[in-house]
Short mmCIF file of C-alpha atoms and ligand atoms in Angstrom, two decimals:
data_model
loop_
_atom_site.label_atom_id
_atom_site.label_comp_id
_atom_site.label_asym_id
_atom_site.label_seq_id
_atom_site.Cartn_x
_atom_site.Cartn_y
_atom_site.Cartn_z
CA MET A 1 -71.98 -47.24 -0.44
CA ALA A 2 -75.56 -48.94 -1.49
CA ASN A 3 -75.36 -52.36 -2.43
CA ASN A 4 -76.01 -51.74 -6.11
CA ASP A 5 -73.21 -49.46 -6.16
CA GLN A 6 -71.15 -51.70 -4.20
CA ASP A 7 -71.88 -54.68 -6.69
CA GLN A 8 -71.00 -52.03 -9.97
CA PHE A 9 -67.62 -51.19 -8.14
CA LYS A 10 -66.91 -54.79 -7.45
CA LYS A 11 -67.59 -55.69 -11.20
CA VAL A 12 -65.13 -52.54 -12.29
CA LEU A 13 -62.45 -53.97 -10.38
CA SER A 14 -62.83 -57.47 -11.76
CA HIS A 15 -63.50 -56.52 -15.38
CA ALA A 16 -60.66 -54.06 -15.33
CA LYS A 17 -58.38 -57.08 -14.45
CA GLU A 18 -59.72 -59.74 -16.47
CA TYR A 19 -59.65 -57.61 -19.81
CA GLY A 20 -55.75 -56.20 -19.20
CA TYR A 21 -57.11 -52.71 -17.82
CA VAL A 22 -55.85 -52.43 -14.43
CA PHE A 23 -53.33 -54.87 -12.47
CA GLN A 24 -52.33 -54.68 -8.94
CA SER A 25 -48.66 -53.42 -8.68
CA SER A 26 -46.37 -56.33 -8.21
CA GLU A 27 -49.19 -58.50 -7.72
CA ILE A 28 -46.93 -61.96 -7.31
CA TYR A 29 -45.51 -60.46 -4.08
CA ASP A 30 -49.38 -59.71 -2.86
CA GLY A 31 -49.42 -56.19 -4.33
CA LEU A 32 -48.35 -52.82 -2.79
CA GLN A 33 -51.27 -50.98 -1.36
CA ALA A 34 -52.80 -48.09 -3.45
CA VAL A 35 -50.05 -48.84 -6.39
CA TYR A 36 -51.68 -49.85 -9.70
CA ASP A 37 -50.19 -50.86 -13.18
CA TYR A 38 -52.18 -50.58 -16.52
CA GLY A 39 -52.31 -53.61 -18.84
CA GLN A 40 -52.31 -53.61 -22.74
CA ASN A 41 -55.87 -51.97 -22.83
CA GLY A 42 -55.24 -49.71 -19.92
CA ALA A 43 -52.06 -48.48 -21.19
CA GLU A 44 -53.88 -47.65 -24.33
CA LEU A 45 -56.99 -45.96 -22.85
CA LYS A 46 -54.88 -44.08 -20.41
CA LYS A 47 -52.39 -42.63 -23.45
CA ASN A 48 -55.80 -41.65 -25.31
CA ILE A 49 -57.13 -39.90 -22.50
CA ARG A 50 -53.71 -37.89 -21.94
CA GLU A 51 -53.78 -37.32 -25.62
CA TYR A 52 -57.33 -35.84 -25.52
CA TRP A 53 -56.43 -33.64 -22.94
CA TRP A 54 -53.22 -32.60 -24.36
CA GLN A 55 -54.45 -31.72 -27.86
CA ALA A 56 -57.37 -30.19 -26.36
CA MET A 57 -55.31 -27.87 -24.52
CA THR A 58 -51.72 -27.14 -26.61
CA GLN A 59 -53.32 -27.71 -30.12
CA LEU A 60 -56.91 -25.83 -29.96
CA ASN A 61 -55.50 -22.87 -27.92
CA GLN A 62 -52.77 -20.83 -29.65
CA ASP A 63 -52.19 -19.00 -26.06
CA ILE A 64 -51.13 -22.53 -24.30
CA VAL A 65 -47.93 -24.65 -24.63
CA GLY A 66 -46.98 -27.74 -23.18
CA ILE A 67 -43.61 -28.84 -20.99
CA ASP A 68 -42.55 -31.95 -19.54
CA ALA A 69 -40.84 -31.00 -16.16
CA ALA A 70 -38.67 -33.56 -14.16
CA ILE A 71 -39.95 -35.00 -11.21
CA PHE A 72 -37.01 -34.25 -8.88
CA MET A 73 -36.87 -30.59 -8.21
CA HIS A 74 -34.80 -28.43 -5.77
CA PRO A 75 -36.03 -29.13 -2.51
CA THR A 76 -36.45 -25.36 -1.66
CA THR A 77 -39.19 -25.47 -4.33
CA TRP A 78 -41.54 -27.17 -1.66
CA LYS A 79 -40.61 -25.05 0.74
CA ALA A 80 -41.68 -21.97 -1.23
CA SER A 81 -44.70 -23.85 -2.44
CA GLY A 82 -45.88 -24.14 1.22
CA HIS A 83 -45.73 -27.92 1.12
CA VAL A 84 -43.08 -28.76 3.48
CA ASP A 85 -45.45 -26.88 6.25
CA ALA A 86 -48.96 -27.03 4.82
CA PHE A 87 -49.19 -30.43 2.45
CA ASN A 88 -51.10 -32.34 5.71
CA ASP A 89 -54.00 -34.31 5.93
CA PRO A 90 -55.87 -34.79 9.22
CA LEU A 91 -56.04 -38.31 10.26
CA ILE A 92 -57.75 -39.97 12.88
CA ASP A 93 -57.69 -43.67 13.92
CA ASN A 94 -60.09 -46.16 15.19
CA LYS A 95 -58.84 -47.71 18.19
CA ASP A 96 -61.05 -50.78 17.74
CA SER A 97 -60.26 -51.75 14.04
CA LYS A 98 -57.31 -49.99 13.79
CA LYS A 99 -58.40 -48.58 10.87
CA ARG A 100 -56.93 -44.86 9.62
CA TYR A 101 -59.19 -42.27 8.05
CA ARG A 102 -59.03 -38.73 6.93
CA ALA A 103 -61.08 -36.66 9.44
CA ASP A 104 -62.25 -34.23 6.83
CA VAL A 105 -63.50 -37.15 4.60
CA LEU A 106 -65.44 -38.57 7.37
CA VAL A 107 -67.18 -35.43 7.84
CA GLU A 108 -67.90 -34.89 4.19
CA ASP A 109 -69.16 -38.33 3.79
CA TYR A 110 -71.55 -37.65 6.81
CA CYS A 111 -72.91 -34.59 4.61
CA GLU A 112 -73.20 -36.42 1.45
CA LYS A 113 -75.41 -39.10 2.83
CA HIS A 114 -77.48 -36.70 4.23
CA LEU A 115 -77.53 -35.06 1.07
CA GLN A 116 -78.55 -37.91 -0.49
CA LYS A 117 -81.67 -38.53 1.80
CA ALA A 118 -82.90 -35.23 1.09
CA GLN A 119 -82.98 -36.22 -2.62
CA LYS A 120 -84.57 -39.33 -2.10
CA GLU A 121 -87.37 -37.71 -0.53
CA ILE A 122 -87.31 -34.84 -3.08
CA ASP A 123 -87.70 -37.60 -5.86
CA LYS A 124 -90.49 -39.31 -3.98
CA ALA A 125 -92.21 -36.08 -3.65
CA ALA A 126 -91.79 -35.03 -7.30
CA LYS A 127 -93.36 -38.36 -8.10
CA ARG A 128 -96.15 -38.10 -5.89
CA PHE A 129 -97.02 -34.25 -6.76
CA GLY A 130 -96.55 -34.40 -10.50
CA GLU A 131 -96.03 -31.71 -12.88
CA ASP A 132 -97.01 -28.56 -10.35
CA PHE A 133 -93.94 -30.00 -7.90
CA ASP A 134 -91.56 -26.87 -7.03
CA PRO A 135 -88.41 -29.05 -5.47
CA GLU A 136 -86.79 -25.89 -4.25
CA MET A 137 -90.06 -24.80 -2.46
CA TYR A 138 -90.20 -28.15 -1.19
CA LYS A 139 -86.63 -28.08 0.32
CA THR A 140 -87.12 -25.06 2.35
CA THR A 141 -90.62 -25.96 3.35
CA ASN A 142 -90.98 -29.86 4.11
CA PRO A 143 -89.55 -30.69 7.72
CA ARG A 144 -87.86 -33.71 6.99
CA VAL A 145 -85.88 -32.42 4.04
CA VAL A 146 -85.23 -29.27 5.84
CA GLY A 147 -83.41 -31.50 8.53
CA TYR A 148 -81.40 -33.58 5.79
CA MET A 149 -80.42 -30.35 4.34
CA LYS A 150 -78.96 -28.73 7.53
CA LYS A 151 -77.26 -31.95 8.20
CA ALA A 152 -75.65 -32.21 4.77
CA THR A 153 -74.52 -28.65 4.60
CA GLU A 154 -73.67 -27.32 8.36
CA PRO A 155 -71.16 -29.89 9.37
CA THR A 156 -68.73 -28.86 6.01
CA ALA A 157 -68.97 -25.23 7.24
CA ARG A 158 -67.88 -25.95 10.74
CA LEU A 159 -65.26 -28.53 9.48
CA ALA A 160 -63.75 -25.77 7.25
CA GLU A 161 -63.75 -23.22 10.20
CA LEU A 162 -62.05 -25.55 12.41
CA LEU A 163 -59.35 -26.85 9.76
CA ASP A 164 -58.70 -23.22 8.84
CA LYS A 165 -58.06 -22.38 12.72
CA GLU A 166 -56.12 -25.59 12.74
CA ASP A 167 -58.38 -26.89 15.49
CA LEU A 168 -57.62 -30.45 15.56
CA ALA A 169 -59.56 -30.98 18.95
CA GLY A 170 -62.43 -29.51 17.57
CA VAL A 171 -62.49 -31.49 14.47
CA LYS A 172 -62.70 -34.50 16.89
CA ALA A 173 -65.12 -33.07 18.72
CA LEU A 174 -67.38 -32.42 15.73
CA ILE A 175 -66.80 -36.24 14.41
CA GLU A 176 -68.30 -37.27 18.22
CA GLU A 177 -71.01 -34.85 18.15
CA LEU A 178 -72.21 -35.90 14.61
CA GLY A 179 -71.85 -39.63 16.03
CA ILE A 180 -69.99 -40.64 13.24
CA ALA A 181 -68.88 -44.51 13.24
CA ASP A 182 -66.05 -46.35 11.37
CA PRO A 183 -67.94 -47.07 7.76
CA ASP A 184 -66.38 -50.52 8.33
CA THR A 185 -67.19 -51.78 11.83
CA GLY A 186 -69.38 -49.25 13.51
CA SER A 187 -67.29 -48.25 16.23
CA LYS A 188 -66.98 -44.70 17.67
CA ASN A 189 -63.86 -45.10 19.67
CA TRP A 190 -61.47 -42.72 17.92
CA THR A 191 -58.17 -41.40 18.52
CA ASP A 192 -57.28 -37.49 18.54
CA VAL A 193 -56.77 -36.19 14.97
CA ARG A 194 -53.33 -35.49 14.00
CA GLN A 195 -51.76 -33.95 10.97
CA PHE A 196 -49.82 -35.79 8.30
CA ASN A 197 -47.53 -34.58 5.58
CA LEU A 198 -48.20 -36.09 2.41
CA MET A 199 -45.03 -35.90 0.78
CA PHE A 200 -42.51 -38.78 -0.19
CA GLY A 201 -38.89 -38.01 0.97
CA THR A 202 -35.90 -39.64 -0.78
CA LYS A 203 -32.14 -38.61 -1.08
CA ILE A 204 -30.04 -37.63 -4.05
CA GLY A 205 -26.10 -38.16 -4.09
CA ALA A 206 -23.85 -41.33 -3.36
CA SER A 207 -22.62 -41.08 0.22
CA ALA A 208 -24.59 -40.42 3.38
CA ASP A 209 -23.12 -37.03 4.43
CA THR A 210 -23.06 -35.43 1.01
CA ALA A 211 -26.72 -36.67 0.21
CA THR A 212 -29.13 -33.95 -0.12
CA ASP A 213 -33.19 -34.81 0.99
CA LEU A 214 -35.27 -34.29 -1.86
CA TYR A 215 -38.99 -34.95 -2.28
CA LEU A 216 -41.17 -36.91 -4.96
CA ARG A 217 -43.04 -33.93 -6.37
CA PRO A 218 -46.57 -34.13 -4.82
CA GLU A 219 -47.98 -32.08 -7.70
CA THR A 220 -46.93 -31.32 -11.48
CA ALA A 221 -47.87 -27.63 -10.96
CA GLN A 222 -44.73 -26.48 -9.50
CA GLY A 223 -42.92 -27.53 -12.30
CA ILE A 224 -44.41 -25.01 -14.51
CA PHE A 225 -44.29 -22.41 -12.19
CA VAL A 226 -40.60 -22.34 -11.87
CA ASN A 227 -40.26 -22.60 -15.46
CA PHE A 228 -42.78 -19.64 -16.10
CA LEU A 229 -40.19 -16.96 -17.39
CA ASN A 230 -38.07 -19.50 -19.30
CA VAL A 231 -41.45 -20.43 -21.38
CA GLN A 232 -42.56 -16.87 -21.42
CA LYS A 233 -39.52 -15.49 -23.06
CA THR A 234 -38.34 -18.53 -25.36
CA GLY A 235 -42.27 -18.82 -26.68
CA ARG A 236 -42.48 -15.00 -26.60
CA MET A 237 -45.76 -15.44 -24.89
CA LYS A 238 -48.01 -12.50 -24.03
CA ILE A 239 -50.21 -12.17 -20.87
CA PRO A 240 -52.74 -14.02 -20.84
CA PHE A 241 -51.32 -17.51 -21.99
CA GLY A 242 -51.01 -21.08 -20.47
CA ILE A 243 -48.30 -23.85 -19.87
CA ALA A 244 -49.72 -27.26 -19.83
CA GLN A 245 -48.00 -30.53 -18.53
CA THR A 246 -48.88 -34.21 -17.59
CA GLY A 247 -46.87 -36.29 -15.56
CA LYS A 248 -46.52 -38.41 -12.55
CA ALA A 249 -47.16 -37.20 -8.69
CA PHE A 250 -46.98 -38.96 -5.45
CA ARG A 251 -48.60 -38.46 -2.21
CA ASN A 252 -48.63 -40.67 0.85
CA GLU A 253 -52.26 -40.91 1.01
CA ILE A 254 -53.38 -42.04 4.52
CA VAL A 255 -56.58 -43.63 2.89
CA ALA A 256 -56.18 -45.21 -0.07
CA ARG A 257 -59.10 -48.21 -0.19
CA GLN A 258 -60.76 -46.69 -3.72
CA PHE A 259 -58.85 -48.56 -6.35
CA ILE A 260 -57.15 -46.06 -8.77
CA PHE A 261 -59.39 -43.11 -7.37
CA ARG A 262 -56.75 -42.65 -4.85
CA GLN A 263 -53.22 -43.95 -5.29
CA ARG A 264 -49.77 -42.95 -4.01
CA GLU A 265 -48.28 -42.44 -7.21
CA PHE A 266 -50.74 -41.30 -10.04
CA GLU A 267 -50.49 -39.16 -12.81
CA GLN A 268 -52.06 -35.51 -13.11
CA MET A 269 -53.04 -33.09 -16.08
CA GLU A 270 -52.24 -29.67 -15.06
CA MET A 271 -52.65 -26.42 -16.66
CA GLN A 272 -51.63 -22.95 -15.43
CA TYR A 273 -53.12 -20.08 -17.20
CA PHE A 274 -51.14 -16.76 -16.47
CA VAL A 275 -53.45 -13.38 -16.34
CA LYS A 276 -53.35 -10.03 -15.46
CA PRO A 277 -53.86 -9.32 -12.06
CA GLY A 278 -57.75 -8.17 -11.49
CA THR A 279 -58.80 -10.39 -14.49
CA GLU A 280 -58.78 -14.17 -12.67
CA LEU A 281 -62.30 -14.34 -11.51
CA GLU A 282 -63.54 -13.91 -15.12
CA TRP A 283 -61.00 -16.19 -16.49
CA PHE A 284 -62.01 -18.62 -13.45
CA GLU A 285 -65.65 -18.83 -15.19
CA VAL A 286 -63.94 -19.12 -18.59
CA TRP A 287 -62.12 -22.21 -17.50
CA LYS A 288 -65.05 -23.68 -15.85
CA GLU A 289 -67.20 -23.65 -18.80
CA LYS A 290 -63.93 -24.71 -20.91
CA ARG A 291 -63.23 -27.52 -18.97
CA MET A 292 -66.90 -28.90 -18.44
CA ALA A 293 -67.41 -28.44 -22.50
CA TRP A 294 -64.24 -30.78 -22.63
CA HIS A 295 -65.91 -33.45 -20.21
CA ARG A 296 -69.34 -33.34 -22.06
CA SER A 297 -67.47 -33.88 -25.79
CA LEU A 298 -67.07 -37.38 -24.28
CA GLY A 299 -70.79 -37.91 -24.30
CA MET A 300 -70.80 -39.66 -20.61
CA GLY A 301 -73.65 -38.02 -19.69
CA ASP A 302 -74.04 -34.06 -18.56
CA GLU A 303 -75.92 -35.53 -15.40
CA ASN A 304 -72.88 -37.29 -14.21
CA TYR A 305 -71.03 -34.09 -13.55
CA ARG A 306 -71.26 -31.09 -11.28
CA PHE A 307 -69.64 -28.27 -9.67
CA HIS A 308 -68.75 -28.41 -6.21
CA ASP A 309 -67.49 -24.84 -4.89
CA HIS A 310 -64.91 -24.93 -2.04
CA GLU A 311 -65.95 -23.55 1.37
CA LYS A 312 -62.52 -23.82 2.56
CA LEU A 313 -60.13 -22.22 0.22
CA ALA A 314 -56.44 -23.31 -0.07
CA HIS A 315 -54.18 -20.97 1.21
CA TYR A 316 -53.28 -19.89 -1.96
CA ALA A 317 -56.60 -19.70 -3.64
CA ASN A 318 -59.33 -16.67 -3.89
CA ALA A 319 -61.50 -19.20 -5.67
CA ALA A 320 -62.01 -22.96 -6.54
CA THR A 321 -64.23 -25.22 -7.66
CA ASP A 322 -64.14 -28.94 -8.24
CA ILE A 323 -65.72 -30.49 -11.25
CA GLU A 324 -67.34 -33.95 -9.39
CA PHE A 325 -68.29 -37.02 -11.34
CA ASN A 326 -70.67 -39.68 -10.63
CA PHE A 327 -68.53 -42.41 -9.66
CA PRO A 328 -69.74 -45.84 -8.64
CA PHE A 329 -69.36 -44.72 -4.91
CA GLY A 330 -71.28 -41.38 -5.63
CA PHE A 331 -70.27 -37.68 -6.95
CA LYS A 332 -66.23 -37.19 -6.29
CA GLU A 333 -63.65 -34.86 -7.08
CA LEU A 334 -62.38 -35.54 -11.01
CA GLU A 335 -60.90 -32.30 -11.51
CA GLY A 336 -60.22 -29.08 -9.62
CA ILE A 337 -59.89 -25.44 -10.88
CA HIS A 338 -58.17 -23.19 -8.67
CA SER A 339 -57.81 -19.18 -9.08
CA ARG A 340 -54.20 -19.11 -7.29
CA THR A 341 -53.62 -15.77 -7.40
CA ASP A 342 -49.83 -14.60 -7.53
CA PHE A 343 -48.92 -16.86 -4.46
CA ASP A 344 -47.02 -19.18 -6.33
CA LEU A 345 -44.89 -17.28 -8.35
CA LYS A 346 -44.35 -14.49 -5.53
CA ALA A 347 -43.08 -17.17 -3.12
CA HIS A 348 -40.55 -18.58 -5.79
CA GLU A 349 -39.39 -14.88 -6.34
CA GLU A 350 -39.18 -14.56 -2.54
CA TYR A 351 -37.12 -18.16 -2.00
CA SER A 352 -35.11 -17.56 -5.10
CA GLY A 353 -34.25 -14.04 -5.02
CA LYS A 354 -35.11 -14.13 -9.01
CA LYS A 355 -37.60 -11.79 -10.55
CA LEU A 356 -40.73 -14.06 -12.05
CA GLN A 357 -42.72 -10.90 -13.73
CA PHE A 358 -44.03 -10.11 -17.05
CA PHE A 359 -43.75 -6.75 -18.52
CA ASP A 360 -46.54 -5.53 -20.10
CA HIS A 361 -45.97 -3.41 -22.84
CA GLU A 362 -49.57 -1.80 -22.91
CA GLU A 363 -49.38 -1.01 -19.48
CA ASN A 364 -45.69 -0.21 -19.75
CA LYS A 365 -45.48 -2.14 -16.36
CA SER A 366 -43.92 -5.30 -14.89
CA TYR A 367 -46.12 -7.42 -12.63
CA VAL A 368 -46.28 -10.89 -11.10
CA PRO A 369 -49.30 -12.71 -13.04
CA TYR A 370 -52.20 -14.07 -11.50
CA VAL A 371 -52.70 -17.87 -12.09
CA LEU A 372 -55.91 -19.70 -13.05
CA GLU A 373 -55.11 -23.68 -12.70
CA THR A 374 -57.17 -26.79 -14.07
CA SER A 375 -55.90 -29.95 -12.48
CA ILE A 376 -56.98 -33.35 -13.31
CA GLY A 377 -56.05 -36.76 -12.23
CA LEU A 378 -55.41 -38.98 -15.18
CA ASP A 379 -56.15 -42.00 -13.47
CA ARG A 380 -59.44 -40.53 -11.91
CA MET A 381 -60.53 -39.80 -15.48
CA PHE A 382 -59.57 -43.55 -16.41
CA LEU A 383 -61.91 -44.58 -13.55
CA ALA A 384 -64.73 -42.12 -14.77
CA VAL A 385 -64.68 -43.30 -18.19
CA PHE A 386 -63.92 -47.01 -17.22
CA SER A 387 -66.93 -47.04 -14.59
CA ASN A 388 -69.49 -45.19 -16.67
CA ALA A 389 -68.85 -47.52 -19.60
CA LEU A 390 -69.25 -50.94 -17.90
CA GLN A 391 -72.68 -52.01 -18.63
CA ASP A 392 -74.75 -55.08 -18.27
CA GLU A 393 -77.52 -55.39 -20.89
CA THR A 394 -80.51 -57.61 -21.71
CA LEU A 395 -81.02 -57.87 -25.17
CA GLU A 396 -84.30 -58.45 -26.81
CA ASP A 397 -83.78 -62.12 -27.40
CA GLY A 398 -83.48 -62.13 -23.46
CA SER A 399 -79.79 -62.99 -23.80
CA GLU A 400 -77.06 -60.77 -21.49
CA ARG A 401 -74.02 -59.10 -22.66
CA THR A 402 -71.50 -57.09 -21.00
CA VAL A 403 -70.42 -54.22 -22.76
CA LEU A 404 -67.76 -51.54 -22.39
CA LYS A 405 -69.10 -48.57 -24.02
CA ILE A 406 -65.84 -46.56 -24.05
CA PRO A 407 -66.31 -43.22 -25.84
CA ALA A 408 -64.81 -44.38 -29.35
CA VAL A 409 -62.11 -41.57 -29.69
CA LEU A 410 -60.57 -43.17 -26.26
CA ALA A 411 -60.88 -46.79 -26.90
CA PRO A 412 -57.78 -49.03 -26.83
CA VAL A 413 -58.65 -50.88 -30.03
CA LYS A 414 -60.94 -49.20 -32.51
CA ALA A 415 -61.83 -51.97 -34.73
CA ALA A 416 -61.58 -55.80 -34.54
CA ILE A 417 -61.05 -57.46 -38.14
CA LEU A 418 -62.61 -60.96 -37.98
CA PRO A 419 -62.41 -63.15 -40.90
CA LEU A 420 -65.89 -65.73 -40.71
CA VAL A 421 -63.99 -68.33 -41.18
CA LYS A 422 -59.98 -69.42 -40.95
CA LYS A 423 -60.12 -70.45 -44.52
CA ASP A 424 -61.27 -69.67 -48.39
CA GLY A 425 -59.01 -66.90 -48.60
CA LEU A 426 -60.79 -64.51 -45.94
CA PRO A 427 -57.96 -64.71 -43.59
CA GLU A 428 -56.03 -62.96 -46.23
CA ILE A 429 -58.50 -60.39 -47.24
CA ALA A 430 -58.73 -59.66 -43.32
CA ASP A 431 -54.90 -58.96 -43.30
CA GLU A 432 -54.93 -57.05 -46.07
CA ILE A 433 -57.83 -54.45 -44.28
CA ILE A 434 -55.17 -54.40 -41.42
CA ASN A 435 -52.62 -53.57 -43.41
CA GLU A 436 -54.77 -50.64 -44.85
CA LEU A 437 -55.96 -49.55 -41.49
CA LYS A 438 -53.20 -49.95 -38.97
CA TRP A 439 -51.21 -46.54 -39.99
CA SER A 440 -54.13 -44.35 -38.87
CA MET A 441 -55.51 -46.34 -35.83
CA LYS A 442 -55.04 -49.53 -33.18
CA VAL A 443 -57.12 -52.49 -34.76
CA GLN A 444 -56.81 -56.21 -33.77
CA TYR A 445 -57.08 -59.32 -35.80
CA ASP A 446 -59.56 -62.29 -34.18
CA GLU A 447 -60.43 -65.51 -36.04
CA LYS A 448 -61.07 -67.74 -32.93
CA ASP A 449 -64.54 -69.00 -32.11
CA ALA A 450 -67.75 -68.28 -33.63
CA ILE A 451 -68.40 -64.83 -34.76
CA GLY A 452 -71.19 -64.28 -31.84
CA ARG A 453 -68.68 -65.51 -29.30
CA ARG A 454 -66.10 -62.89 -31.02
CA TYR A 455 -68.28 -59.89 -30.84
CA ARG A 456 -69.11 -60.46 -27.13
CA ARG A 457 -65.27 -60.46 -26.64
CA GLN A 458 -64.93 -57.50 -28.20
CA ASP A 459 -67.73 -55.86 -26.49
CA ALA A 460 -66.23 -56.76 -23.40
CA ASN A 461 -63.02 -55.33 -24.53
CA GLY A 462 -64.14 -51.83 -25.26
CA THR A 463 -63.72 -52.15 -29.18
CA PRO A 464 -66.25 -49.80 -31.11
CA TYR A 465 -66.24 -51.63 -34.34
CA CYS A 466 -66.23 -55.32 -35.67
CA ILE A 467 -65.36 -55.80 -39.02
CA THR A 468 -66.61 -59.45 -40.39
CA VAL A 469 -64.97 -60.69 -43.78
CA ASP A 470 -67.52 -63.06 -45.31
CA HIS A 471 -67.60 -65.26 -48.52
CA ASP A 472 -69.71 -62.32 -49.96
CA THR A 473 -66.61 -60.00 -49.48
CA LYS A 474 -64.88 -62.01 -52.46
CA GLU A 475 -67.65 -60.69 -54.70
CA ASP A 476 -68.67 -57.30 -53.46
CA HIS A 477 -65.33 -55.98 -51.85
CA ALA A 478 -67.64 -54.93 -48.89
CA VAL A 479 -67.18 -55.92 -45.04
CA THR A 480 -69.96 -55.90 -42.61
CA VAL A 481 -69.38 -53.24 -39.73
CA ARG A 482 -71.10 -53.68 -36.26
CA ASP A 483 -71.44 -50.99 -34.04
CA ARG A 484 -70.37 -51.78 -30.38
CA ASP A 485 -73.61 -49.90 -28.68
CA SER A 486 -76.17 -50.24 -31.09
CA MET A 487 -75.28 -53.54 -32.44
CA THR A 488 -76.58 -52.15 -35.85
CA GLN A 489 -74.90 -53.80 -38.91
CA GLU A 490 -74.05 -51.60 -41.99
CA ARG A 491 -72.21 -53.00 -45.08
CA ILE A 492 -69.13 -50.73 -46.05
CA ALA A 493 -67.05 -51.25 -48.92
CA ILE A 494 -63.54 -51.86 -48.17
CA LYS A 495 -62.32 -48.91 -50.19
CA ASP A 496 -64.64 -46.57 -47.74
CA LEU A 497 -63.70 -48.27 -44.67
CA LYS A 498 -60.70 -46.40 -43.68
CA SER A 499 -62.94 -42.78 -43.64
CA TYR A 500 -65.71 -44.49 -42.36
CA LEU A 501 -64.15 -45.27 -39.21
CA GLU A 502 -61.70 -42.61 -39.17
CA GLN A 503 -65.09 -40.13 -39.12
CA ARG A 504 -66.20 -42.18 -35.87
CA VAL A 505 -62.75 -42.96 -33.94
CA SER A 506 -60.24 -40.02 -34.94
CA MET A 507 -59.32 -37.68 -32.38
CA SER A 508 -59.42 -34.54 -34.77
CA GLU A 509 -63.44 -35.33 -35.55
CA TRP A 510 -63.98 -35.87 -31.62
CA LEU A 511 -61.92 -32.46 -30.62
CA LYS A 512 -64.72 -30.70 -32.91
CA LYS A 513 -67.32 -31.48 -30.54
CA ILE A 514 -65.72 -29.77 -27.56
P1 ATP B 1 -58.60 -35.04 -2.91
O1 ATP B 1 -59.47 -34.06 -2.32
O2 ATP B 1 -59.71 -35.84 -3.95
O3 ATP B 1 -57.34 -35.82 -2.12
P2 ATP B 1 -57.14 -33.08 -3.70
O4 ATP B 1 -58.20 -31.90 -3.80
O5 ATP B 1 -55.96 -32.94 -2.89
O6 ATP B 1 -57.90 -34.39 -3.87
P3 ATP B 1 -55.40 -31.65 -6.10
O7 ATP B 1 -54.26 -31.53 -5.35
O8 ATP B 1 -56.55 -30.58 -6.45
O9 ATP B 1 -56.40 -32.97 -5.04
O10 ATP B 1 -54.78 -32.32 -7.23
C1 ATP B 1 -55.85 -32.51 -8.37
C2 ATP B 1 -56.36 -33.60 -9.06
O11 ATP B 1 -55.34 -34.87 -9.09
C3 ATP B 1 -57.61 -34.11 -8.35
O12 ATP B 1 -58.77 -33.41 -8.71
C4 ATP B 1 -57.38 -35.46 -8.62
O13 ATP B 1 -57.92 -35.96 -10.25
C5 ATP B 1 -55.91 -35.91 -8.86
N1 ATP B 1 -55.62 -36.52 -7.55
C6 ATP B 1 -55.02 -36.01 -6.43
N2 ATP B 1 -54.62 -36.91 -5.77
C7 ATP B 1 -54.81 -38.06 -6.05
C8 ATP B 1 -54.62 -39.39 -5.93
N3 ATP B 1 -54.07 -39.82 -4.48
N4 ATP B 1 -54.87 -40.23 -6.71
C9 ATP B 1 -55.12 -40.15 -7.75
N5 ATP B 1 -55.40 -38.98 -8.35
C10 ATP B 1 -55.43 -37.94 -7.51
#
């Protein structure tokens, strides 16, 4: 991470704590690694992201319904899904620092570093050559850029091949050949690469001899697959249709050093879309576009997203891409879109002995549908929103402010109601306004400190609107509404306030932007 990025990431961590967004889990006992709690603002932000996703899926699409499956599932589920045998990460330890890394991530970071170097050269040349500059041409002809691009692409392809063959010695040799060092200490003294299963095991039952081994689910998707027929039959769904779900998932992550980006307990928002075999690659394109449109509707900067197609496909997939987001530590996976074929349903048929098929009246035959999956981490989305929103600004008068420009639809508190002074009947008017607004949005009363300081506090809290009740309010029955991002102020009649705010913060208005 460059120094600037590191500083920004540190700011994200401390701001998240200071403003009640994210706390270390069980902090009074010095915390639990890679487990986090969401505070009073964080819980609201998380809920709003979940709701924005849920409504976009199940309300805007007639052919998608939602379910809520249990975290515990029959243990055979994870045999069928392949998680017992193949849900592994290749890990490597540094003998000097005793730090543990994912071998594949070390190689990917190496590639990303060289991609950034190439991009820097291209940007420099673009400045130098001006309008006539052709970046594609430069990429293939400038020897230095060609060299960087080679280092940015070749190792990932080789890594994919090695992992496919389960050649762990080869992965270690690749790390040594590339000269990859421990990012923390610079040591190149590595152990062999080993596979490590990421599922958490637990037991159900009262006594040791009757207890059954269970796993905490490592993804929510399987709860959808095993309910495929229940939903299809009871909902009288016709192919193509989708099932959506949000919920907790658990993975014993080897490397968990990036705040809520990679946790051991996290939440997923997944949608499985069941289609006719042979049409899956068309639907794959449809869902790539649909998901990107959802992201873009939040206005966090189109340039902060990119697709990253997978070189190495998981055992169940015939196409896969990630939507990557520009986090403070660079572009990283935010969401996965996978064409999972009929792998899961077929496997569950085989292990359960039950048919999981759809009778297609048009075709007059039964088949196991193919599946398109969109899978996004709620906590990762939280981090994307939060880190993108946090900005330090120098204002025209030279003063500084810290502002959290969370999209208004996701902001924990939509408006703060501020009586200019604590007397003269102004708090009472503020109360009346709260009583009017509280039915449709979360608002907050704040009367402490001078008005300027209250504005700053709400800016840092991420509140999109401040509503000030002043002495004129008693005469003109209007209030001053200040916009967090532009800091412009408008006088709005109290009777119009609710619809003014709803137009700007309500989910239904934002969903229309997708
Ligand atoms: P990664 O390569 O980063 O480990 P993955 O490819 O294993 O992720 P998937 O299995 O495709 O991830 O899971 C779908 C989504 O769930 C990811 O895009 C991510 O947003 C989220 N996710 C996965 N693992 C974690 C985790 N440990 N903590 C938080 N979110 C996670």
